[in-house]
């Protein structure tokens, strides 16, 4: 992996108030990565181009004390090393719109606010499999009401402990390597604990911490263990073609996404060359 492997973040927004926490995470992570943040809205053919509805990046950064109020767009790049790109995409449904955008633009991390919106319903529909194959990128899911690890009011990021649930597939080790580098960039004090629900722990590289074993229903055990240890984030590698849309279907990932107290990061194997 090159040093800039974690530089391009895409945040699709439906302009709803419920997506404000996810926006805060997207912006703060882009600043930490000194990367490029794509703010993406998928609209219908008749929807007007209203750029004013996009999240207000410079106002937010000023609220966080990172730039002076009234600073120019150029000042954001000069002071923070972070670039912002806003895009309006016309599409019949959000999934196809996101898929089309990702086919044309590099994306190292997709950040999704999951709530009872048209996006959520369509992700569960017939276009999900095609979108998953096209996206194939790590995705961070934040549910309504989740505090997450970024304070939307102050911009403080507290990512001190990540619980990564690993299985016996080949996806575990490359996902661990990806996560360890991403976490170090976001918060150098971050620790990662590995969990396997089953009888025998998978073997990862020598640099990985020991895998903790638990028994019980997989999703519920992951959720409960994350709560017990006070994790700030749950990470889950997926194998095959399970991407960000597949994670919202009836899988273990879906149960964790919809039941955990913490945001959930899904890391597809194909995003890592697996």
mmCIF file of C-alpha atoms in Angstrom:
data_model
loop_
_atom_site.group_PDB
_atom_site.id
_atom_site.type_symbol
_atom_site.label_atom_id
_atom_site.label_comp_id
_atom_site.label_asym_id
_atom_site.label_seq_id
_atom_site.Cartn_x
_atom_site.Cartn_y
_atom_site.Cartn_z
ATOM 1 C CA UNK A 1 0.000 0.000 0.000
ATOM 2 C CA UNK A 2 1.215 3.473 -0.762
ATOM 3 C CA UNK A 3 1.237 6.249 1.809
ATOM 4 C CA UNK A 4 -1.812 7.860 0.214
ATOM 5 C CA UNK A 5 -3.994 4.738 0.236
ATOM 6 C CA UNK A 6 -6.437 6.387 2.651
ATOM 7 C CA UNK A 7 -6.966 9.769 1.025
ATOM 8 C CA UNK A 8 -10.265 9.840 -0.851
ATOM 9 C CA UNK A 9 -13.501 9.754 1.170
ATOM 10 C CA UNK A 10 -16.991 9.810 -0.354
ATOM 11 C CA UNK A 11 -20.013 10.897 1.677
ATOM 12 C CA UNK A 12 -23.415 10.605 -0.040
ATOM 13 C CA UNK A 13 -25.923 12.942 1.607
ATOM 14 C CA UNK A 14 -29.676 13.237 1.283
ATOM 15 C CA UNK A 15 -29.538 16.669 3.024
ATOM 16 C CA UNK A 16 -31.514 15.332 6.011
ATOM 17 C CA UNK A 17 -30.711 16.430 9.574
ATOM 18 C CA UNK A 18 -30.170 12.760 10.450
ATOM 19 C CA UNK A 19 -27.022 12.681 8.313
ATOM 20 C CA UNK A 20 -25.255 15.463 10.236
ATOM 21 C CA UNK A 21 -23.289 13.073 12.471
ATOM 22 C CA UNK A 22 -22.081 11.119 9.451
ATOM 23 C CA UNK A 23 -21.017 14.375 7.774
ATOM 24 C CA UNK A 24 -19.007 15.334 10.865
ATOM 25 C CA UNK A 25 -17.215 11.988 10.729
ATOM 26 C CA UNK A 26 -16.536 12.339 6.993
ATOM 27 C CA UNK A 27 -15.126 15.848 7.336
ATOM 28 C CA UNK A 28 -13.045 15.168 10.437
ATOM 29 C CA UNK A 29 -11.584 11.985 8.944
ATOM 30 C CA UNK A 30 -10.733 13.795 5.709
ATOM 31 C CA UNK A 31 -8.893 16.447 7.729
ATOM 32 C CA UNK A 32 -7.004 13.781 9.687
ATOM 33 C CA UNK A 33 -6.056 12.020 6.461
ATOM 34 C CA UNK A 34 -5.200 15.315 4.717
ATOM 35 C CA UNK A 35 -7.297 13.937 1.929
ATOM 36 C CA UNK A 36 -10.082 14.646 -0.529
ATOM 37 C CA UNK A 37 -13.702 14.626 0.646
ATOM 38 C CA UNK A 38 -16.435 14.129 -1.946
ATOM 39 C CA UNK A 39 -19.841 15.417 -0.828
ATOM 40 C CA UNK A 40 -22.277 13.642 -3.093
ATOM 41 C CA UNK A 41 -26.007 14.119 -3.581
ATOM 42 C CA UNK A 42 -28.078 11.895 -5.841
ATOM 43 C CA UNK A 43 -31.105 13.702 -7.277
ATOM 44 C CA UNK A 44 -33.869 12.955 -9.712
ATOM 45 C CA UNK A 45 -33.959 14.366 -13.215
ATOM 46 C CA UNK A 46 -36.305 17.179 -12.181
ATOM 47 C CA UNK A 47 -34.520 18.160 -8.995
ATOM 48 C CA UNK A 48 -32.952 21.648 -9.143
ATOM 49 C CA UNK A 49 -29.231 22.183 -8.562
ATOM 50 C CA UNK A 50 -29.338 23.772 -5.100
ATOM 51 C CA UNK A 51 -25.765 23.890 -3.844
ATOM 52 C CA UNK A 52 -26.830 25.736 -0.685
ATOM 53 C CA UNK A 53 -28.313 22.530 0.740
ATOM 54 C CA UNK A 54 -24.920 20.839 0.939
ATOM 55 C CA UNK A 55 -23.334 20.632 4.403
ATOM 56 C CA UNK A 56 -21.437 23.828 5.183
ATOM 57 C CA UNK A 57 -17.819 22.741 5.321
ATOM 58 C CA UNK A 58 -16.091 26.030 6.159
ATOM 59 C CA UNK A 59 -18.668 27.017 8.784
ATOM 60 C CA UNK A 60 -18.210 23.640 10.436
ATOM 61 C CA UNK A 61 -14.416 23.899 10.392
ATOM 62 C CA UNK A 62 -14.680 27.411 11.854
ATOM 63 C CA UNK A 63 -16.964 26.106 14.610
ATOM 64 C CA UNK A 64 -14.285 23.512 15.356
ATOM 65 C CA UNK A 65 -11.605 26.215 15.545
ATOM 66 C CA UNK A 66 -9.647 24.799 12.626
ATOM 67 C CA UNK A 67 -9.946 27.832 10.343
ATOM 68 C CA UNK A 68 -10.983 31.441 10.757
ATOM 69 C CA UNK A 69 -14.610 32.256 10.061
ATOM 70 C CA UNK A 70 -14.951 33.628 6.556
ATOM 71 C CA UNK A 71 -11.799 31.865 5.332
ATOM 72 C CA UNK A 72 -11.657 31.050 1.636
ATOM 73 C CA UNK A 73 -11.857 27.593 0.088
ATOM 74 C CA UNK A 74 -8.170 27.859 -0.727
ATOM 75 C CA UNK A 75 -7.420 28.445 2.946
ATOM 76 C CA UNK A 76 -8.884 25.051 3.819
ATOM 77 C CA UNK A 77 -6.434 23.309 1.513
ATOM 78 C CA UNK A 78 -3.509 25.506 2.551
ATOM 79 C CA UNK A 79 -4.032 25.223 6.288
ATOM 80 C CA UNK A 80 -5.479 21.731 6.652
ATOM 81 C CA UNK A 81 -4.231 19.941 3.536
ATOM 82 C CA UNK A 82 -7.789 18.863 2.837
ATOM 83 C CA UNK A 83 -9.725 19.354 -0.413
ATOM 84 C CA UNK A 84 -13.506 19.357 -0.759
ATOM 85 C CA UNK A 85 -15.450 18.420 -3.863
ATOM 86 C CA UNK A 86 -19.235 18.737 -4.122
ATOM 87 C CA UNK A 87 -21.148 16.797 -6.748
ATOM 88 C CA UNK A 88 -24.775 16.503 -7.842
ATOM 89 C CA UNK A 89 -25.548 13.318 -9.757
ATOM 90 C CA UNK A 90 -28.798 12.711 -11.612
ATOM 91 C CA UNK A 91 -29.998 9.124 -11.256
ATOM 92 C CA UNK A 92 -33.235 7.185 -10.896
ATOM 93 C CA UNK A 93 -32.180 5.815 -7.521
ATOM 94 C CA UNK A 94 -29.384 6.536 -5.019
ATOM 95 C CA UNK A 95 -27.615 3.201 -5.404
ATOM 96 C CA UNK A 96 -27.095 3.532 -9.140
ATOM 97 C CA UNK A 97 -26.051 7.154 -8.664
ATOM 98 C CA UNK A 98 -23.440 6.229 -6.069
ATOM 99 C CA UNK A 99 -22.246 3.327 -8.186
ATOM 100 C CA UNK A 100 -21.832 5.571 -11.249
ATOM 101 C CA UNK A 101 -19.891 8.154 -9.262
ATOM 102 C CA UNK A 102 -17.553 5.553 -7.746
ATOM 103 C CA UNK A 103 -16.818 4.135 -11.177
ATOM 104 C CA UNK A 104 -15.348 7.518 -12.157
ATOM 105 C CA UNK A 105 -13.732 8.648 -8.900
ATOM 106 C CA UNK A 106 -11.298 7.005 -6.554
ATOM 107 C CA UNK A 107 -12.838 6.101 -3.204
ATOM 108 C CA UNK A 108 -10.844 4.721 -0.280
ATOM 109 C CA UNK A 109 -13.691 5.008 2.217
ATOM 110 C CA UNK A 110 -17.440 5.397 1.804
ATOM 111 C CA UNK A 111 -19.373 6.907 4.726
ATOM 112 C CA UNK A 112 -23.079 6.150 4.929
ATOM 113 C CA UNK A 113 -25.758 7.431 7.282
ATOM 114 C CA UNK A 114 -28.288 4.637 7.687
ATOM 115 C CA UNK A 115 -31.808 5.754 8.462
ATOM 116 C CA UNK A 116 -35.317 5.116 7.220
ATOM 117 C CA UNK A 117 -34.927 7.044 3.993
ATOM 118 C CA UNK A 118 -35.207 6.299 0.305
ATOM 119 C CA UNK A 119 -31.489 5.448 0.308
ATOM 120 C CA UNK A 120 -31.958 2.813 2.990
ATOM 121 C CA UNK A 121 -34.952 1.236 1.266
ATOM 122 C CA UNK A 122 -33.218 1.101 -2.094
ATOM 123 C CA UNK A 123 -30.083 -0.393 -0.604
ATOM 124 C CA UNK A 124 -32.239 -3.320 0.425
ATOM 125 C CA UNK A 125 -33.724 -3.685 -3.039
ATOM 126 C CA UNK A 126 -32.895 -5.416 -6.297
ATOM 127 C CA UNK A 127 -30.035 -3.088 -7.309
ATOM 128 C CA UNK A 128 -27.974 -3.907 -4.216
ATOM 129 C CA UNK A 129 -25.903 -6.759 -5.658
ATOM 130 C CA UNK A 130 -24.775 -4.806 -8.725
ATOM 131 C CA UNK A 131 -23.920 -1.790 -6.598
ATOM 132 C CA UNK A 132 -21.923 -3.936 -4.176
ATOM 133 C CA UNK A 133 -19.825 -5.369 -6.987
ATOM 134 C CA UNK A 134 -19.132 -1.914 -8.392
ATOM 135 C CA UNK A 135 -18.358 -0.260 -5.066
ATOM 136 C CA UNK A 136 -16.159 -2.844 -3.350
ATOM 137 C CA UNK A 137 -14.737 -0.278 -0.950
ATOM 138 C CA UNK A 138 -14.542 -0.046 2.842
ATOM 139 C CA UNK A 139 -17.699 1.588 4.188
ATOM 140 C CA UNK A 140 -18.438 3.212 7.536
ATOM 141 C CA UNK A 141 -22.069 2.976 8.653
ATOM 142 C CA UNK A 142 -23.551 5.379 11.204
ATOM 143 C CA UNK A 143 -27.101 4.898 12.428
ATOM 144 C CA UNK A 144 -29.503 7.566 13.571
ATOM 145 C CA UNK A 145 -28.755 8.582 17.122
ATOM 146 C CA UNK A 146 -25.261 7.104 17.301
ATOM 147 C CA UNK A 147 -22.753 9.425 18.909
ATOM 148 C CA UNK A 148 -19.855 7.858 17.033
ATOM 149 C CA UNK A 149 -16.251 8.827 17.644
ATOM 150 C CA UNK A 150 -16.384 12.419 16.340
ATOM 151 C CA UNK A 151 -18.037 15.195 18.324
ATOM 152 C CA UNK A 152 -20.099 17.105 15.756
ATOM 153 C CA UNK A 153 -19.998 20.257 17.862
ATOM 154 C CA UNK A 154 -16.266 20.472 18.556
ATOM 155 C CA UNK A 155 -14.680 18.232 15.912
ATOM 156 C CA UNK A 156 -12.883 16.243 18.604
ATOM 157 C CA UNK A 157 -12.121 12.728 17.409
ATOM 158 C CA UNK A 158 -11.818 10.002 19.989
ATOM 159 C CA UNK A 159 -10.956 6.692 18.377
ATOM 160 C CA UNK A 160 -9.110 4.960 21.179
ATOM 161 C CA UNK A 161 -10.395 1.409 20.853
ATOM 162 C CA UNK A 162 -11.594 -0.558 17.814
ATOM 163 C CA UNK A 163 -13.040 -4.036 18.028
ATOM 164 C CA UNK A 164 -12.394 -6.001 14.851
ATOM 165 C CA UNK A 165 -14.424 -9.179 14.445
ATOM 166 C CA UNK A 166 -12.494 -11.704 12.346
ATOM 167 C CA UNK A 167 -13.463 -15.046 10.851
ATOM 168 C CA UNK A 168 -11.517 -17.926 9.299
ATOM 169 C CA UNK A 169 -11.440 -16.532 5.759
ATOM 170 C CA UNK A 170 -8.463 -15.008 3.963
ATOM 171 C CA UNK A 171 -10.058 -11.567 4.364
ATOM 172 C CA UNK A 172 -8.988 -11.231 8.002
ATOM 173 C CA UNK A 173 -5.267 -10.475 7.661
ATOM 174 C CA UNK A 174 -5.386 -7.865 4.835
ATOM 175 C CA UNK A 175 -8.311 -6.198 6.613
ATOM 176 C CA UNK A 176 -6.269 -6.024 9.826
ATOM 177 C CA UNK A 177 -3.375 -4.416 7.963
ATOM 178 C CA UNK A 178 -5.680 -1.877 6.313
ATOM 179 C CA UNK A 179 -7.406 -1.065 9.584
ATOM 180 C CA UNK A 180 -4.187 -0.714 11.583
ATOM 181 C CA UNK A 181 -2.801 1.849 9.135
ATOM 182 C CA UNK A 182 -6.073 3.748 8.870
ATOM 183 C CA UNK A 183 -6.515 3.871 12.646
ATOM 184 C CA UNK A 184 -2.953 5.079 13.175
ATOM 185 C CA UNK A 185 -3.562 7.947 10.770
ATOM 186 C CA UNK A 186 -6.836 8.928 12.414
ATOM 187 C CA UNK A 187 -5.719 8.602 16.045
ATOM 188 C CA UNK A 188 -2.156 7.497 16.889
ATOM 189 C CA UNK A 189 -3.365 6.411 20.346
ATOM 190 C CA UNK A 190 -5.888 3.969 18.888
ATOM 191 C CA UNK A 191 -5.732 0.313 19.937
ATOM 192 C CA UNK A 192 -7.309 -2.586 18.050
ATOM 193 C CA UNK A 193 -8.647 -5.725 19.693
ATOM 194 C CA UNK A 194 -9.473 -8.800 17.636
ATOM 195 C CA UNK A 195 -12.437 -11.060 18.319
ATOM 196 C CA UNK A 196 -13.494 -14.398 16.837
ATOM 197 C CA UNK A 197 -16.796 -16.018 17.709
ATOM 198 C CA UNK A 198 -16.218 -19.741 17.356
ATOM 199 C CA UNK A 199 -14.035 -22.638 18.444
ATOM 200 C CA UNK A 200 -10.610 -21.861 16.941
ATOM 201 C CA UNK A 201 -8.976 -18.481 16.448
ATOM 202 C CA UNK A 202 -7.670 -17.537 12.991
ATOM 203 C CA UNK A 203 -3.953 -16.896 12.629
ATOM 204 C CA UNK A 204 -2.950 -13.417 11.591
ATOM 205 C CA UNK A 205 0.461 -11.872 11.052
ATOM 206 C CA UNK A 206 3.043 -11.523 13.805
ATOM 207 C CA UNK A 207 2.269 -7.813 14.223
ATOM 208 C CA UNK A 208 -1.398 -8.457 15.003
ATOM 209 C CA UNK A 209 -2.623 -8.747 18.600
ATOM 210 C CA UNK A 210 -3.885 -12.060 19.928
ATOM 211 C CA UNK A 211 -7.397 -13.005 18.829
ATOM 212 C CA UNK A 212 -9.903 -13.258 21.668
ATOM 213 C CA UNK A 213 -12.363 -16.159 21.502
ATOM 214 C CA UNK A 214 -16.028 -15.989 22.462
ATOM 215 C CA UNK A 215 -18.926 -18.373 22.010
ATOM 216 C CA UNK A 216 -22.553 -17.716 21.208
ATOM 217 C CA UNK A 217 -24.702 -16.175 18.458
ATOM 218 C CA UNK A 218 -22.201 -14.327 16.276
ATOM 219 C CA UNK A 219 -23.819 -10.904 15.811
ATOM 220 C CA UNK A 220 -25.118 -10.661 19.370
ATOM 221 C CA UNK A 221 -21.758 -11.716 20.794
ATOM 222 C CA UNK A 222 -19.920 -9.059 18.767
ATOM 223 C CA UNK A 223 -22.380 -6.371 19.855
ATOM 224 C CA UNK A 224 -22.217 -7.376 23.517
ATOM 225 C CA UNK A 225 -18.404 -7.625 23.577
ATOM 226 C CA UNK A 226 -18.020 -4.194 21.942
ATOM 227 C CA UNK A 227 -20.269 -2.761 24.637
ATOM 228 C CA UNK A 228 -18.377 -4.523 27.436
ATOM 229 C CA UNK A 229 -14.950 -3.224 26.413
ATOM 230 C CA UNK A 230 -16.155 0.281 25.530
ATOM 231 C CA UNK A 231 -15.187 0.115 21.862
ATOM 232 C CA UNK A 232 -15.512 3.291 19.796
ATOM 233 C CA UNK A 233 -15.877 1.397 16.510
ATOM 234 C CA UNK A 234 -16.583 -2.126 15.266
ATOM 235 C CA UNK A 235 -14.758 -3.330 12.146
ATOM 236 C CA UNK A 236 -15.819 -6.361 10.115
ATOM 237 C CA UNK A 237 -13.976 -7.858 7.137
ATOM 238 C CA UNK A 238 -16.175 -9.459 4.490
ATOM 239 C CA UNK A 239 -15.181 -11.954 1.835
ATOM 240 C CA UNK A 240 -16.342 -12.546 -1.728
ATOM 241 C CA UNK A 241 -18.553 -9.844 -3.263
ATOM 242 C CA UNK A 242 -20.007 -8.619 0.012
ATOM 243 C CA UNK A 243 -19.668 -4.866 -0.263
ATOM 244 C CA UNK A 244 -21.377 -1.908 1.374
ATOM 245 C CA UNK A 245 -24.845 -2.721 0.031
ATOM 246 C CA UNK A 246 -24.604 -6.444 0.820
ATOM 247 C CA UNK A 247 -23.764 -5.487 4.398
ATOM 248 C CA UNK A 248 -27.265 -4.055 4.780
ATOM 249 C CA UNK A 249 -28.904 -7.353 3.874
ATOM 250 C CA UNK A 250 -29.663 -10.241 6.206
ATOM 251 C CA UNK A 251 -26.051 -11.002 7.126
ATOM 252 C CA UNK A 252 -24.097 -10.904 10.372
ATOM 253 C CA UNK A 253 -22.799 -7.489 9.278
ATOM 254 C CA UNK A 254 -26.369 -6.235 8.870
ATOM 255 C CA UNK A 255 -27.348 -7.381 12.354
ATOM 256 C CA UNK A 256 -24.306 -5.680 13.846
ATOM 257 C CA UNK A 257 -24.877 -2.462 11.874
ATOM 258 C CA UNK A 258 -28.472 -2.233 13.058
ATOM 259 C CA UNK A 259 -27.877 -3.400 16.628
ATOM 260 C CA UNK A 260 -24.524 -2.032 17.790
ATOM 261 C CA UNK A 261 -24.023 1.060 19.914
ATOM 262 C CA UNK A 262 -21.001 1.993 17.783
ATOM 263 C CA UNK A 263 -20.510 2.817 14.093
ATOM 264 C CA UNK A 264 -19.552 -0.211 12.003
ATOM 265 C CA UNK A 265 -16.785 -0.324 9.407
ATOM 266 C CA UNK A 266 -17.231 -3.016 6.745
ATOM 267 C CA UNK A 267 -14.021 -3.927 4.881
ATOM 268 C CA UNK A 268 -14.657 -5.988 1.721
ATOM 269 C CA UNK A 269 -11.900 -8.348 0.635
ATOM 270 C CA UNK A 270 -12.003 -7.096 -2.967
ATOM 271 C CA UNK A 271 -11.121 -3.590 -1.771
ATOM 272 C CA UNK A 272 -7.821 -5.006 -0.514
ATOM 273 C CA UNK A 273 -7.061 -7.152 -3.508
ATOM 274 C CA UNK A 274 -8.614 -10.210 -1.866
#
